GROMACS .gro file of C-alpha atoms in nm:
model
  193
    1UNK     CA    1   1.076   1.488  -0.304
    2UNK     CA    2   0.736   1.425  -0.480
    3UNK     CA    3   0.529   1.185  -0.351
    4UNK     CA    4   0.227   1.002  -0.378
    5UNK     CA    5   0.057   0.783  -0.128
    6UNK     CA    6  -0.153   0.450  -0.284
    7UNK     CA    7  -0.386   0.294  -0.063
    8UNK     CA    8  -0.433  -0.060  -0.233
    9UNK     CA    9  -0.867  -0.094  -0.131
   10UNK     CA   10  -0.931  -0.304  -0.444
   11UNK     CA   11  -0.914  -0.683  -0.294
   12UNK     CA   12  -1.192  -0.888  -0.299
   13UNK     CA   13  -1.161  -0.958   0.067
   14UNK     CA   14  -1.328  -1.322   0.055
   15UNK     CA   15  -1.227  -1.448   0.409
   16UNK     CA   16  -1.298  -1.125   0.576
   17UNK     CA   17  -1.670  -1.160   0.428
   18UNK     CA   18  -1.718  -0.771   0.371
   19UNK     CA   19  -1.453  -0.542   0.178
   20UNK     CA   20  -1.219  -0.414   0.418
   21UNK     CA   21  -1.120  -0.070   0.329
   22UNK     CA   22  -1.531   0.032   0.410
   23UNK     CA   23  -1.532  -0.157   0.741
   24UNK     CA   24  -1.600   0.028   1.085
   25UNK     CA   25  -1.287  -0.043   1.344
   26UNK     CA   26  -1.295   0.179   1.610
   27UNK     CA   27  -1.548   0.491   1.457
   28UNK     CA   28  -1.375   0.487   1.119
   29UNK     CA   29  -1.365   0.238   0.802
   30UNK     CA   30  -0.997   0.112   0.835
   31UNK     CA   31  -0.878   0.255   0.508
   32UNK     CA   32  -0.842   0.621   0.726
   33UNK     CA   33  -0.686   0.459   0.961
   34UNK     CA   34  -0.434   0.411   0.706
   35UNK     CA   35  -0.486   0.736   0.515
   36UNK     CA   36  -0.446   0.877   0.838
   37UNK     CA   37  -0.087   0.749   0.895
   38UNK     CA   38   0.059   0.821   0.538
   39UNK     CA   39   0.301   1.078   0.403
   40UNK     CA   40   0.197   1.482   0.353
   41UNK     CA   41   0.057   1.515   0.023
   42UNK     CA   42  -0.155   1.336  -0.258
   43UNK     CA   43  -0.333   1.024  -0.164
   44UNK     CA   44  -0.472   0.811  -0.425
   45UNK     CA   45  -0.721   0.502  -0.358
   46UNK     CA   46  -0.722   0.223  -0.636
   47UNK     CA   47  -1.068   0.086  -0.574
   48UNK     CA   48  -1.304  -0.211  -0.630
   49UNK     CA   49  -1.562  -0.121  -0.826
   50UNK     CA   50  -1.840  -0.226  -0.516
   51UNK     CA   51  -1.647   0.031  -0.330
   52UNK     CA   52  -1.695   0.335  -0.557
   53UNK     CA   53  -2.035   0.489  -0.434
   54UNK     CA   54  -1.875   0.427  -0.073
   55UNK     CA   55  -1.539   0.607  -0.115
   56UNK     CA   56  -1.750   0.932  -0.329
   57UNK     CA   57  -1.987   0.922  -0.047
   58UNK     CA   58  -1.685   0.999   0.212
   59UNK     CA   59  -1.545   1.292  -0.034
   60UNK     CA   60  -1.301   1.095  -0.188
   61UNK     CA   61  -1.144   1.294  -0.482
   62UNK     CA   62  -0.888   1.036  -0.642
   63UNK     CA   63  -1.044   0.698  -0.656
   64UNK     CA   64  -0.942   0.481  -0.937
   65UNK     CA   65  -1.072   0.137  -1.083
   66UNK     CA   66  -0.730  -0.074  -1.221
   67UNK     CA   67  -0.650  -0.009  -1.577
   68UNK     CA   68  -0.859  -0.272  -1.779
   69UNK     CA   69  -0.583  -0.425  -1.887
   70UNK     CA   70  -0.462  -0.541  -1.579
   71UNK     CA   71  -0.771  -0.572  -1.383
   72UNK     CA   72  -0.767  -0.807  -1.143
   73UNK     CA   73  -0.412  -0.903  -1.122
   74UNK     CA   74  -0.372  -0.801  -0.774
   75UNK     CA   75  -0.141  -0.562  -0.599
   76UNK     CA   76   0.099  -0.490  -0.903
   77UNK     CA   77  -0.233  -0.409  -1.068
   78UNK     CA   78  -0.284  -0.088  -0.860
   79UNK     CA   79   0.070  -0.012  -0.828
   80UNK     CA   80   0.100   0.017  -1.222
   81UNK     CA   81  -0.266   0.203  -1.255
   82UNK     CA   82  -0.135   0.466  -0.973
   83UNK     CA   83   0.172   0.507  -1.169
   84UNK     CA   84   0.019   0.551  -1.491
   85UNK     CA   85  -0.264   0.812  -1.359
   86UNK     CA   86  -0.069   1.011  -1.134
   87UNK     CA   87   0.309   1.162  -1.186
   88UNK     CA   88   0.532   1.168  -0.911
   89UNK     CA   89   0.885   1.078  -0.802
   90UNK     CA   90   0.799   0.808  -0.531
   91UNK     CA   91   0.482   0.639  -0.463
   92UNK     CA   92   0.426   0.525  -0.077
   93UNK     CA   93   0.199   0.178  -0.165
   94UNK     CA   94   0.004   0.079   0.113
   95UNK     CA   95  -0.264  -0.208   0.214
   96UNK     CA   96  -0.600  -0.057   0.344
   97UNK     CA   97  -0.568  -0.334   0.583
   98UNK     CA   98  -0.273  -0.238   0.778
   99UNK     CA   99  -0.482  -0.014   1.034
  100UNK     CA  100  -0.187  -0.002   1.284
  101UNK     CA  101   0.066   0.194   1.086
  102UNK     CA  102   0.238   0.467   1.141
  103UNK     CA  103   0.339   0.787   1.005
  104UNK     CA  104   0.704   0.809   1.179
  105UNK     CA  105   0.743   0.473   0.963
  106UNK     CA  106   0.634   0.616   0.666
  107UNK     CA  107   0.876   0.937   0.743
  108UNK     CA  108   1.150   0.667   0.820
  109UNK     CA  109   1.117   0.528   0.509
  110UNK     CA  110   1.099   0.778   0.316
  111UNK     CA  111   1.463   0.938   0.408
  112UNK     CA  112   1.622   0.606   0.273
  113UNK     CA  113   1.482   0.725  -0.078
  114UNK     CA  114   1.775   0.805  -0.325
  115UNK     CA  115   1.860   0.758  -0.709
  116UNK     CA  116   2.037   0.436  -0.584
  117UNK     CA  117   1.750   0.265  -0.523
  118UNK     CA  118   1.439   0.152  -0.645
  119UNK     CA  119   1.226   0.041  -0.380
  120UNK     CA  120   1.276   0.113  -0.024
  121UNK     CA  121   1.142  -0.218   0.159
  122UNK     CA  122   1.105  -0.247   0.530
  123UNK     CA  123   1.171  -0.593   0.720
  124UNK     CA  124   0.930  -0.653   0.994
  125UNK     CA  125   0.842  -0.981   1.182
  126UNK     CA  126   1.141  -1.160   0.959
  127UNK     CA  127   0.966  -1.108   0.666
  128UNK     CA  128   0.991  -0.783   0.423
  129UNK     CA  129   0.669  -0.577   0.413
  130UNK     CA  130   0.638  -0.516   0.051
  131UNK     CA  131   0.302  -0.361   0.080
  132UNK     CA  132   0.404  -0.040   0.308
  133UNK     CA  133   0.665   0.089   0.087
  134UNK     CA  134   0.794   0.298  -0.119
  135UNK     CA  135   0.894   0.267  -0.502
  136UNK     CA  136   1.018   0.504  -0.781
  137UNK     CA  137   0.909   0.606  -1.077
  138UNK     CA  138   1.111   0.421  -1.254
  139UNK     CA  139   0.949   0.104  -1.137
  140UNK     CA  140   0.679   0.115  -1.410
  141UNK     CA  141   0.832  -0.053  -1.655
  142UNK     CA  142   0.931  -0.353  -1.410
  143UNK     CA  143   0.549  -0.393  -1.320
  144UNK     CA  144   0.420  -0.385  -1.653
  145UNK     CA  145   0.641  -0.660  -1.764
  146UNK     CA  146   0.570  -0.853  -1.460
  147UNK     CA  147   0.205  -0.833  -1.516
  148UNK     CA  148   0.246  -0.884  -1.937
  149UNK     CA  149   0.461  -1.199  -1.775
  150UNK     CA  150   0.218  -1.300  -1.561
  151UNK     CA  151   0.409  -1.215  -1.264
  152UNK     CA  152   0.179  -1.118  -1.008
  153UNK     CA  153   0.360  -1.158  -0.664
  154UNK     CA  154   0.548  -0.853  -0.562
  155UNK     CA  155   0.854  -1.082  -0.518
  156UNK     CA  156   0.880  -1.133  -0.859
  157UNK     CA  157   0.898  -0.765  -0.881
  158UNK     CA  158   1.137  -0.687  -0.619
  159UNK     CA  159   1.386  -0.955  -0.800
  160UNK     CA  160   1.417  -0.691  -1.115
  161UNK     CA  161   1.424  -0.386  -0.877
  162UNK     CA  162   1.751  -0.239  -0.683
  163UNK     CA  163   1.587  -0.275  -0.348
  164UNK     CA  164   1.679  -0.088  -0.020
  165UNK     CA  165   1.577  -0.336   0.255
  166UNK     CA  166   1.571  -0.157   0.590
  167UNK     CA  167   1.543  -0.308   0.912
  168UNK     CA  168   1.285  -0.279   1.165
  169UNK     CA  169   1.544  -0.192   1.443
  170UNK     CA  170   1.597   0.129   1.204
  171UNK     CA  171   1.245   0.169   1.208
  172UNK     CA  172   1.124   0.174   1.544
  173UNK     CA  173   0.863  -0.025   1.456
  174UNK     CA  174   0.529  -0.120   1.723
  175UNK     CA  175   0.495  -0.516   1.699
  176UNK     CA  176   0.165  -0.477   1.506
  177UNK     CA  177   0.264  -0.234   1.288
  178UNK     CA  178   0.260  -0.394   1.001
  179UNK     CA  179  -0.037  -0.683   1.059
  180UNK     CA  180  -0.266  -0.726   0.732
  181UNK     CA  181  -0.613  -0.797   0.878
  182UNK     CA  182  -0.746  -1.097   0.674
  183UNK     CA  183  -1.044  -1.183   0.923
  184UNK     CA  184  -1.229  -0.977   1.175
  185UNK     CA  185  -1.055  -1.143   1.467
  186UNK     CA  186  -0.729  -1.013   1.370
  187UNK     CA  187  -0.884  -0.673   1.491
  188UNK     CA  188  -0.845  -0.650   1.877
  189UNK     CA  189  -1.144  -0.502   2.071
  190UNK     CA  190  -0.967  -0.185   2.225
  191UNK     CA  191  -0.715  -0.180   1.946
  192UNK     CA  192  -0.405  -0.266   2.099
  193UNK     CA  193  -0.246  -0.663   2.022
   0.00000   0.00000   0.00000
């Protein structure tokens, strides 16, 4: 199975006050603590364009600005510019935000993937967790007409998409796992919450 990790580092990160992907949590900028934890293969970064001379200054092959077109419509944004750039069967999307991931998650997920569905989804802390997850191919076409529609909340994806929810007790998951860090006090001092 092809596929292709997305780290999402293109946010303007207002109330964390710095962008998020380049800050310093524990020796490294939190995006690889993400990249870190994603599937074997092809990682792409869909960038801010701030970020740019900080990503090529780290070695960073495949960094990518959103397609004009959909510039600045959020997450769907960099889900439909990965998809466009870079052929594969499944795309693993990701948050650089999520430090606390992990790669037996991401290895979970992935063995849910089938022709069935169309997005594999995991449930965490009651809520689905849209933005560690995986999503075909044939997704495109649902994301550009989401963001031609104006449709920029991956709900309003996921209601067009055969979705695969699976549950975190199938997972395994740590109960931090999947915590977006919005300000810098969601990041504990010695890294465990």
């Amino acid at each position: 199975m092809h596929v292709v990790n997305v780290i999402l580092a293109g946010g303007a990160s207002r109330r964390f006050g710095e962008p998020k992907a380049s800050y310093v949590y524990q020796g490294k900028p939190l995006y690889e603590h993400v990249k870190e934890q994603l599937l074997d293969g092809q990682t792409v970064i869909i960038s801010h364009p701030s970020l740019l001379p900080f990503f090529k200054a780290r070695g960073e092959q495949n960094v990518w600005l959103d397609d004009k077109q959909v510039r600045g419509c959020g997450p769907l944004a960099g889900m439909y510019t990965a998809m466009q750039k870079q052929e594969a069967a499944w795309y693993l999307v990701t948050a650089c935000d999520m430090p606390f991931i992990r790669k037996e998650t991401a290895e979970i997920l992935s063995s849910y993937c089938t022709e069935h569905a169309d997005a594999i989804i995991p449930l965490g802390q009651g809520r689905l967790q849209p933005l560690f997850a995986l999503y075909h191919h044939r997704c495109l076409p649902f994301i550009h007409a989401c963001l031609k529609e104006n449709q920029l909340a991956i709900k309003d994806l996921l209601r067009k998409l055969q979705v695969r929810i699976v549950p975190e007790e199938e997972l395994n998951v740590t109960s931090n796992e999947f915590r977006n860090i919005n300000k810098r006090s969601d990041l504990p001092e010695n890294g465990m919450i």
